[in-house]
CSV table of C-alpha atoms in Angstrom, one decimal:
chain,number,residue,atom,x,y,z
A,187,UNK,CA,134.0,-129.6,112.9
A,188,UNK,CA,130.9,-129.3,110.4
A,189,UNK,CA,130.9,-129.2,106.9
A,190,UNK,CA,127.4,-127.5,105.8
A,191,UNK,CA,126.0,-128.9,102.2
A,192,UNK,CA,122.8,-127.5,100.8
A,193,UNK,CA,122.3,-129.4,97.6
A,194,UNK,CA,118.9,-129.8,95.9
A,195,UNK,CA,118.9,-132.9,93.4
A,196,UNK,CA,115.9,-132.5,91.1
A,197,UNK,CA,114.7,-135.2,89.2
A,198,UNK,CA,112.0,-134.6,86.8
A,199,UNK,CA,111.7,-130.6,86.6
A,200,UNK,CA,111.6,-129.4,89.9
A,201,UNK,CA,113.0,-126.0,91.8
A,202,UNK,CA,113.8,-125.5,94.5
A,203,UNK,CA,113.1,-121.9,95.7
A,204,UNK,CA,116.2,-120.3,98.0
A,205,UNK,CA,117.1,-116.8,98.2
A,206,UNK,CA,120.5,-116.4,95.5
A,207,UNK,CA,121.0,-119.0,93.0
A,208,UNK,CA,122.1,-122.1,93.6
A,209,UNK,CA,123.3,-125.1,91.5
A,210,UNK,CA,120.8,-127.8,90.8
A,211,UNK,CA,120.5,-131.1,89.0
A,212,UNK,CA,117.8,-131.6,86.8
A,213,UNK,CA,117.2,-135.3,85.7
A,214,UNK,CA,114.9,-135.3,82.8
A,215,UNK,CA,112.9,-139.5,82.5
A,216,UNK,CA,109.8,-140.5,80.7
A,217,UNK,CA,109.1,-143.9,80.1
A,218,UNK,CA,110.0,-144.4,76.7
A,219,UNK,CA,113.1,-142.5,76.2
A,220,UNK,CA,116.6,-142.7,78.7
A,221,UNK,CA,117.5,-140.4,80.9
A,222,UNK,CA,119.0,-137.5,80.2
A,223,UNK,CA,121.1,-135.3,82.9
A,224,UNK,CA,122.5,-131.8,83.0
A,225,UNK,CA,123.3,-129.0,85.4
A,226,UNK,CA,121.3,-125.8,85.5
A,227,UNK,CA,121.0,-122.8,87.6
A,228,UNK,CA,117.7,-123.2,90.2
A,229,UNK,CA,117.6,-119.5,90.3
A,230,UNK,CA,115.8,-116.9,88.5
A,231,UNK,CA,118.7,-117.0,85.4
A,232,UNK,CA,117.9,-120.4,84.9
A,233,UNK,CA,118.0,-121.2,80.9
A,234,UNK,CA,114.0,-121.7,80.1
A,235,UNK,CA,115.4,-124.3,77.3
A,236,UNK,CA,115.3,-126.7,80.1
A,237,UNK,CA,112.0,-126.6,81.7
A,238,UNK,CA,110.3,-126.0,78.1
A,239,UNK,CA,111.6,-129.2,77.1
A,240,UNK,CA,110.4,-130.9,80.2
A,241,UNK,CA,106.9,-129.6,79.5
A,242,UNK,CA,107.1,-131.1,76.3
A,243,UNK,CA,108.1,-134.5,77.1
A,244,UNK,CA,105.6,-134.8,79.6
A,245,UNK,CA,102.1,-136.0,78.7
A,246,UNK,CA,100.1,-133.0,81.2
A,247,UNK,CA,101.9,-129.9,81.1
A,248,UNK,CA,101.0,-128.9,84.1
A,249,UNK,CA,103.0,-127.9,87.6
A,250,UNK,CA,101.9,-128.6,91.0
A,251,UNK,CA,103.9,-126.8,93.6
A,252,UNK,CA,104.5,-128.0,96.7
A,253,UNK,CA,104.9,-125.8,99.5
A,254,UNK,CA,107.2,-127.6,102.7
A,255,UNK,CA,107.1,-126.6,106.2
A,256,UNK,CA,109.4,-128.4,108.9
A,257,UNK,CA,108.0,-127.5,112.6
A,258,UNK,CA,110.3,-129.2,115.3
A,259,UNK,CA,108.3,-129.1,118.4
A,260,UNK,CA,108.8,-129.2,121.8
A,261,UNK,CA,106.9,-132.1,123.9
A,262,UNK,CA,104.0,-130.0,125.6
A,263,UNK,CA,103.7,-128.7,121.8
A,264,UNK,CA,103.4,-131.6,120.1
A,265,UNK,CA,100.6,-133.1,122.4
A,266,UNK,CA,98.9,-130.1,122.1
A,267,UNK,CA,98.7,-130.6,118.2
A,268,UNK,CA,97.9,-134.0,118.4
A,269,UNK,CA,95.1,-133.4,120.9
A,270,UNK,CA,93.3,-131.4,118.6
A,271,UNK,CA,93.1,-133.5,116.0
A,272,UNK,CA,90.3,-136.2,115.6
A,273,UNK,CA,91.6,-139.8,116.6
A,274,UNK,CA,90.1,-141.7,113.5
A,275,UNK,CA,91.8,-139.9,111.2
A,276,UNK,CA,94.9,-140.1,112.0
A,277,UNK,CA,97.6,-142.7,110.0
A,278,UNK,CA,100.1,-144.5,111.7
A,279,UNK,CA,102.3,-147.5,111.6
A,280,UNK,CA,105.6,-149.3,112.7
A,281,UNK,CA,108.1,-151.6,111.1
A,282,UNK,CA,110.5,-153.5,113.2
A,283,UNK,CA,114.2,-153.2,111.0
A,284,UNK,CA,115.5,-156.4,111.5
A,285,UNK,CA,119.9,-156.5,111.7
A,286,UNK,CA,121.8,-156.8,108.7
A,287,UNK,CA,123.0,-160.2,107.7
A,288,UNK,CA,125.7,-161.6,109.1
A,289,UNK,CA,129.1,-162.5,107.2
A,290,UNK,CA,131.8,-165.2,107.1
A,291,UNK,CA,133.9,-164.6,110.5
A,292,UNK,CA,137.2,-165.3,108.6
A,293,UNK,CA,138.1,-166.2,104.6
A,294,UNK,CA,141.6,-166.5,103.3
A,295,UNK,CA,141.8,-163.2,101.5
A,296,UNK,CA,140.8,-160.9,104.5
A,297,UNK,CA,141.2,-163.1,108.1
A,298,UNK,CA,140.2,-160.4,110.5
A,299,UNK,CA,136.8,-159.0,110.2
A,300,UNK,CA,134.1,-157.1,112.8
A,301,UNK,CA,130.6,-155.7,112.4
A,302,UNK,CA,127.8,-154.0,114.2
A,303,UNK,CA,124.5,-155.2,114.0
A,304,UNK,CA,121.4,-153.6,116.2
A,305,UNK,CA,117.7,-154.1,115.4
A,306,UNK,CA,115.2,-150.8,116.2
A,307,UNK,CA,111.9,-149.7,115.5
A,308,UNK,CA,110.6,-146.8,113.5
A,309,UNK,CA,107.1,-145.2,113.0
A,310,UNK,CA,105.5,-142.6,111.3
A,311,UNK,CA,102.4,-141.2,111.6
A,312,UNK,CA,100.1,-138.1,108.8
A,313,UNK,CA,97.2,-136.7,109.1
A,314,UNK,CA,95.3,-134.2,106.3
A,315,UNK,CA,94.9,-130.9,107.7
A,316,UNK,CA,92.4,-128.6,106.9
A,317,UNK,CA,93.0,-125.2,106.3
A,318,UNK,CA,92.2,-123.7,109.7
A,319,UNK,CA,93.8,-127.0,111.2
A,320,UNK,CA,97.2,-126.0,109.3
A,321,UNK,CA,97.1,-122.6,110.7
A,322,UNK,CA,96.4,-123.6,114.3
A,323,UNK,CA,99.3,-126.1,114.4
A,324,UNK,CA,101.7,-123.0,112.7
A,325,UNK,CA,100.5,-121.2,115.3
A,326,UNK,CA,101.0,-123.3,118.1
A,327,UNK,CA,104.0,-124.1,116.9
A,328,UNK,CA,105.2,-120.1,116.6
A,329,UNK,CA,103.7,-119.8,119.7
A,330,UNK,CA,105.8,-121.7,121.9
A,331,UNK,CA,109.2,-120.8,123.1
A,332,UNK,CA,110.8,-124.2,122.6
A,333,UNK,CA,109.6,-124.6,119.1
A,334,UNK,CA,111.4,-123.8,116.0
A,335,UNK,CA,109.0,-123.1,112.3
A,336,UNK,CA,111.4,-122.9,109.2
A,337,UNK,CA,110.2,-120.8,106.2
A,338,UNK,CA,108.6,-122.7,103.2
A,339,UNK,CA,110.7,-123.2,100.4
A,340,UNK,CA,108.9,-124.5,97.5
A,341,UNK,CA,109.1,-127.3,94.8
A,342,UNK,CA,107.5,-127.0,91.7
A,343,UNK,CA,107.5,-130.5,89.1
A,344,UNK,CA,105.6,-131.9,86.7
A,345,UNK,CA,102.4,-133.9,86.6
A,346,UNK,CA,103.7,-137.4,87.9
A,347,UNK,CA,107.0,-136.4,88.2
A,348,UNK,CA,109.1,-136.6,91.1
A,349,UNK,CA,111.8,-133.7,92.8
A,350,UNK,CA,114.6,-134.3,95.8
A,351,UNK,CA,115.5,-131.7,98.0
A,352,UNK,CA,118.5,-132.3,100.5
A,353,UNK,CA,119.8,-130.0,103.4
A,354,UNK,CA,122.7,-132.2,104.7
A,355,UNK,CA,125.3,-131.3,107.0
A,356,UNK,CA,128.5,-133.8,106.6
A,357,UNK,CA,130.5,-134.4,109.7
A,358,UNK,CA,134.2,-136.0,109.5
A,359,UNK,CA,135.1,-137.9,112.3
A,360,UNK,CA,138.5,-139.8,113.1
A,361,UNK,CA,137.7,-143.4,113.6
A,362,UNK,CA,140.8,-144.6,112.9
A,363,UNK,CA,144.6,-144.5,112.7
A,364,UNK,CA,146.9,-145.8,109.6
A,365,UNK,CA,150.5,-146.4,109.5
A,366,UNK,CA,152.9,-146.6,112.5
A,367,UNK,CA,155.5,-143.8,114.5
A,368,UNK,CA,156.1,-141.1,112.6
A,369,UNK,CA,154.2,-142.3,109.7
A,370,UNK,CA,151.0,-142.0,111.2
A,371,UNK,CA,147.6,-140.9,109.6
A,372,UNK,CA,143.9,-140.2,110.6
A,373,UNK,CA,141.0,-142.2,108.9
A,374,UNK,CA,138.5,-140.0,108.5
A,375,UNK,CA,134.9,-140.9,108.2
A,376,UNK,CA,132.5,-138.5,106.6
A,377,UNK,CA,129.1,-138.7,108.1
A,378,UNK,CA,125.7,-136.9,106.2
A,379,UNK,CA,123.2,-135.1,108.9
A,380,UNK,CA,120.3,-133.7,108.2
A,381,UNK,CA,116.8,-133.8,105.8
A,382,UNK,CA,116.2,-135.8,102.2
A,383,UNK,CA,112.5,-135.5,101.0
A,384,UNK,CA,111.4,-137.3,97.5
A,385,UNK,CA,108.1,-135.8,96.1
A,386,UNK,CA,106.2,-137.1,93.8
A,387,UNK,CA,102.5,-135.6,92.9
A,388,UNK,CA,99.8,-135.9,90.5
A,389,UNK,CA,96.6,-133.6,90.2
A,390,UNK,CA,93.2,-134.4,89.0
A,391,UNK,CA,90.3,-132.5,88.1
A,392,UNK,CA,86.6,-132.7,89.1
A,393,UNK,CA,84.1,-129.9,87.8
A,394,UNK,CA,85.6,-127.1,89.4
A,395,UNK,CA,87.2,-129.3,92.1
A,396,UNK,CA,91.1,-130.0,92.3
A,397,UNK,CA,92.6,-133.1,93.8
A,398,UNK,CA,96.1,-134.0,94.5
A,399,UNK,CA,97.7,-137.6,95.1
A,400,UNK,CA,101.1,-136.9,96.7
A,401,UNK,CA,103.4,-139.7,98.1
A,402,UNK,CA,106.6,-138.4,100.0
A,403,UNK,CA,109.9,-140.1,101.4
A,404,UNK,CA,111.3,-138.5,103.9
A,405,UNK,CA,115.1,-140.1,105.2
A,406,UNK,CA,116.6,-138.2,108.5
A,407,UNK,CA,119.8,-138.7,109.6
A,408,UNK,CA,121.2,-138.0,112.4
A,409,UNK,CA,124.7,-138.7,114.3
A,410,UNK,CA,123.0,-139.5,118.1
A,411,UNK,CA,126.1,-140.0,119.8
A,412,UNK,CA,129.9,-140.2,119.4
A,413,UNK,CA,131.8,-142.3,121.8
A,414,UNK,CA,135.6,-142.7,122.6
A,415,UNK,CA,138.1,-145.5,121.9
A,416,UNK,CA,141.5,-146.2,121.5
A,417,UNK,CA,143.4,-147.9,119.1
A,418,UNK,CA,146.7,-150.0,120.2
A,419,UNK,CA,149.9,-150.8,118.2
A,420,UNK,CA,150.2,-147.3,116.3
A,421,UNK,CA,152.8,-146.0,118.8
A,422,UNK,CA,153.7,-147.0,122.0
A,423,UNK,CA,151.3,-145.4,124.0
A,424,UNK,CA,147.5,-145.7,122.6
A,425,UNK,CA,145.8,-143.5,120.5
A,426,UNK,CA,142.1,-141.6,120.7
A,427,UNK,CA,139.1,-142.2,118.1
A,428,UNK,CA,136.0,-141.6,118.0
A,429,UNK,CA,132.9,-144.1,117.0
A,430,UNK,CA,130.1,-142.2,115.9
A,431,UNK,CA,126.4,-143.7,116.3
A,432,UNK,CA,124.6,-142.5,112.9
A,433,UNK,CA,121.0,-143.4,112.8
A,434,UNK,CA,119.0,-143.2,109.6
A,435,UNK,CA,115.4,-143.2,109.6
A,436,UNK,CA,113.1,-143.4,106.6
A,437,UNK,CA,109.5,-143.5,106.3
A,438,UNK,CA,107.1,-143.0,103.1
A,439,UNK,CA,103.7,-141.7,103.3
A,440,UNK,CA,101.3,-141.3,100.3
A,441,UNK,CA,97.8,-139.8,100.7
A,442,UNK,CA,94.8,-138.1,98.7
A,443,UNK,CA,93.9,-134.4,99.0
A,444,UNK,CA,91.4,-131.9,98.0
A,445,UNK,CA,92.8,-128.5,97.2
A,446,UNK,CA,93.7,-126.1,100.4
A,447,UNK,CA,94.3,-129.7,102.3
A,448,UNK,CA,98.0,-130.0,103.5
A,449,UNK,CA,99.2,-133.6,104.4
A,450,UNK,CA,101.3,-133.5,107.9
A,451,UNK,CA,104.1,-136.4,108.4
A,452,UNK,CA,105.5,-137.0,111.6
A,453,UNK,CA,108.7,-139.6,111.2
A,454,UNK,CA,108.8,-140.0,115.3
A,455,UNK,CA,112.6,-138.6,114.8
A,456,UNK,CA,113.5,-136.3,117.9
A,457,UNK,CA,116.4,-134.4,118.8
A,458,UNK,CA,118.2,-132.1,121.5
A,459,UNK,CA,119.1,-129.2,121.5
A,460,UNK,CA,120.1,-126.3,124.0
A,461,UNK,CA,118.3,-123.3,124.3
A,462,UNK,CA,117.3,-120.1,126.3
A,463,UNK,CA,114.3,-121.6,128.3
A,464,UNK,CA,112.4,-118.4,129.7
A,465,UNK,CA,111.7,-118.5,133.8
A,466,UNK,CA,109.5,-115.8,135.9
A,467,UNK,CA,108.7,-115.2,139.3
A,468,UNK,CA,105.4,-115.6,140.3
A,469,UNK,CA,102.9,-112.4,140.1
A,470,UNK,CA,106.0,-110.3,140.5
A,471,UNK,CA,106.2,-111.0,136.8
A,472,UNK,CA,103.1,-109.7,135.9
A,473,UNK,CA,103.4,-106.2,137.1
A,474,UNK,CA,103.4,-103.2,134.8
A,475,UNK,CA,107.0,-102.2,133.8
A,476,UNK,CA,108.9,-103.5,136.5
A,477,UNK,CA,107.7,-106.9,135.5
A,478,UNK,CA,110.1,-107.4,133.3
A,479,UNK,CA,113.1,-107.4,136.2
A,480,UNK,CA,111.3,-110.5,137.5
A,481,UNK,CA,111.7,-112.5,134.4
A,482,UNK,CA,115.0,-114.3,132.9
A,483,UNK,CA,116.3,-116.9,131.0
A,484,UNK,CA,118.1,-120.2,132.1
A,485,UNK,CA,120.1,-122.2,129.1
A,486,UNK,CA,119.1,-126.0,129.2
A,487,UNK,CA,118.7,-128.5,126.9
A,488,UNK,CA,115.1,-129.2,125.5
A,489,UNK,CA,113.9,-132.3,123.1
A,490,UNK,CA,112.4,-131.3,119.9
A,491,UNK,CA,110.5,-133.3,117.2
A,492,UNK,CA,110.1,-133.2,113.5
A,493,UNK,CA,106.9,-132.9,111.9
A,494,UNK,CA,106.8,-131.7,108.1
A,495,UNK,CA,103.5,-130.1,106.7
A,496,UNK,CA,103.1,-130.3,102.6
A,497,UNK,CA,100.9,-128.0,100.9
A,498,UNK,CA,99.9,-128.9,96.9
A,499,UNK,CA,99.1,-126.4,94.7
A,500,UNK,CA,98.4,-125.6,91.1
A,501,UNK,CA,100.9,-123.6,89.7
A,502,UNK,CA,99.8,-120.7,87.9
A,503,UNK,CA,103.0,-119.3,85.9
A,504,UNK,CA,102.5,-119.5,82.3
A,505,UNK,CA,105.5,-120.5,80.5
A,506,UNK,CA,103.9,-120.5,77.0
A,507,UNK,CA,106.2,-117.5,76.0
A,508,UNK,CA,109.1,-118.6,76.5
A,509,UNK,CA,107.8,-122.1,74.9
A,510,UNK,CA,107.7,-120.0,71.0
């Protein structure tokens, strides 16, 4: 059973662009006053008192909107991107996440205790496209079978400001049981799955050149694998649970880029998923119209990987009427 959430926390004046309105927080901050929180349509009715007076508390008035792309990619995909790319330029690094410390085994108030500690290591690599370089990986991406390309929603916030977007799914699982015989209830554990991006851009202005400083944290979860237990003492006969395996994985990635440049992130965070994988018989294939009764489809399961492309850009809407 899945519970789908589609929130979009904003800090800062940002929206988040979806088709039918949504509810949104807006978090309004500047250094020298408290913050101030209240809810707000994200759609097209939303009150213009609100972003007027984010305007005005910030010192540039101006919007950068950021255009986000997620590509999950297939393995012969994803080496074909990075091939194309030039080695030197491409940003990496890994951390090693060390276990959480340890506790007390046993103190007077609670005398039974367990934990689960494991130690794993995460990478993340980006990479500054240029505009034909963006459209070849799209189109690689599209291009392939096994791939998935999401539309772009967009996020548009203030100089210096930073916006959250969050597409969660929230899974319960039973991990436990409470009570005994008759009296017996399931502890549920609520799990989150899915994407949380933090943006936060600034734009700069040489000549007739535009340059954009954008740092982004990106936090994927995902529930890997859910194994079986039982608990003992609850009735008689033991009972089933489950013990989900939720991994979280977080990188943050901050780079300069001239206007039409988009900024690719790849978090190393891959996932499976079952799909209709196309299969064709040899040169019978190919033949003009009866071709086609030589091709099929077998369902299997196929590994796909997240990259996530950003794309800055000046906004041009021009609030100042509603700003009388």
């Amino acid at each position: 059973m899945r519970f789908r959430t589609a929130t979009t926390t904003i800090p800062l004046l940002a929206t988040f662009l979806v088709c039918g309105p949504v509810r949104a927080q807006l978090t309004i901050t500047t250094p020298e006053t408290p913050i101030a929180t209240r809810q707000v349509p994200s759609a097209a009715d939303s009150p213009a008192a609100g972003i007027v007076a984010a305007r005005r508390a910030a010192s540039d008035p101006s919007q950068i909107r950021v255009t986000i792309q997620y590509l999950m990619l297939d393995d012969a995909t994803r080496d074909e991107i990075y091939q194309k790319l030039e080695p030197g330029e491409i940003r990496r690094a890994s951390f090693v996440q060390p276990p959480a410390a340890g506790k007390s085994a046993s103190t007077p108030e609670n005398p039974i205790t367990a934990s689960y500690q494991f130690e794993s290591v995460s990478r993340v690599t980006s990479y500054v496209l240029s505009p034909a370089q963006k459209e070849s990986v799209v189109a690689q991406a599209n291009a392939s079978n096994l791939s998935d390309v999401t539309r772009a929603p967009s996020v548009v916030l203030l100089q210096g400001n930073e916006a959250e977007l969050t597409d969660m799914v929230q899974r319960p699982f039973i991990v436990d049981i409470q009570g005994y015989g008759n009296a017996i209830e399931p502890k549920v554990q609520v799990l989150d799955e899915g994407t949380r991006l933090r943006l936060l851009a600034r734009s700069s202005k040489s000549g007739e050149r535009t340059a954009f400083d954008l740092t982004c944290g990106v936090e994927v979860s995902r529930v890997v694998d859910v194994q079986s237990d039982k608990v003992f003492g609850a009735r008689s006969e033991p009972l089933a649970v489950q013990v989900p395996l939720h991994r979280v994985t977080k990188a943050n990635v901050s780079s300069s880029l001239a206007a039409g440049q988009t900024l690719l992130i790849d978090p190393h965070v891959s996932s499976s998923k079952v799909m209709a994988q196309p299969a064709e018989v040899p040169v019978l294939s190919k033949l003009p119209y009866v071709g086609r009764s030589f091709k099929n489809a077998s369902i299997g399961e196929t590994t796909q990987h997240m990259m996530i492309l950003l794309y800055p850009s000046i906004e041009e809407t021009e609030l100042s009427s509603i700003d009388r």
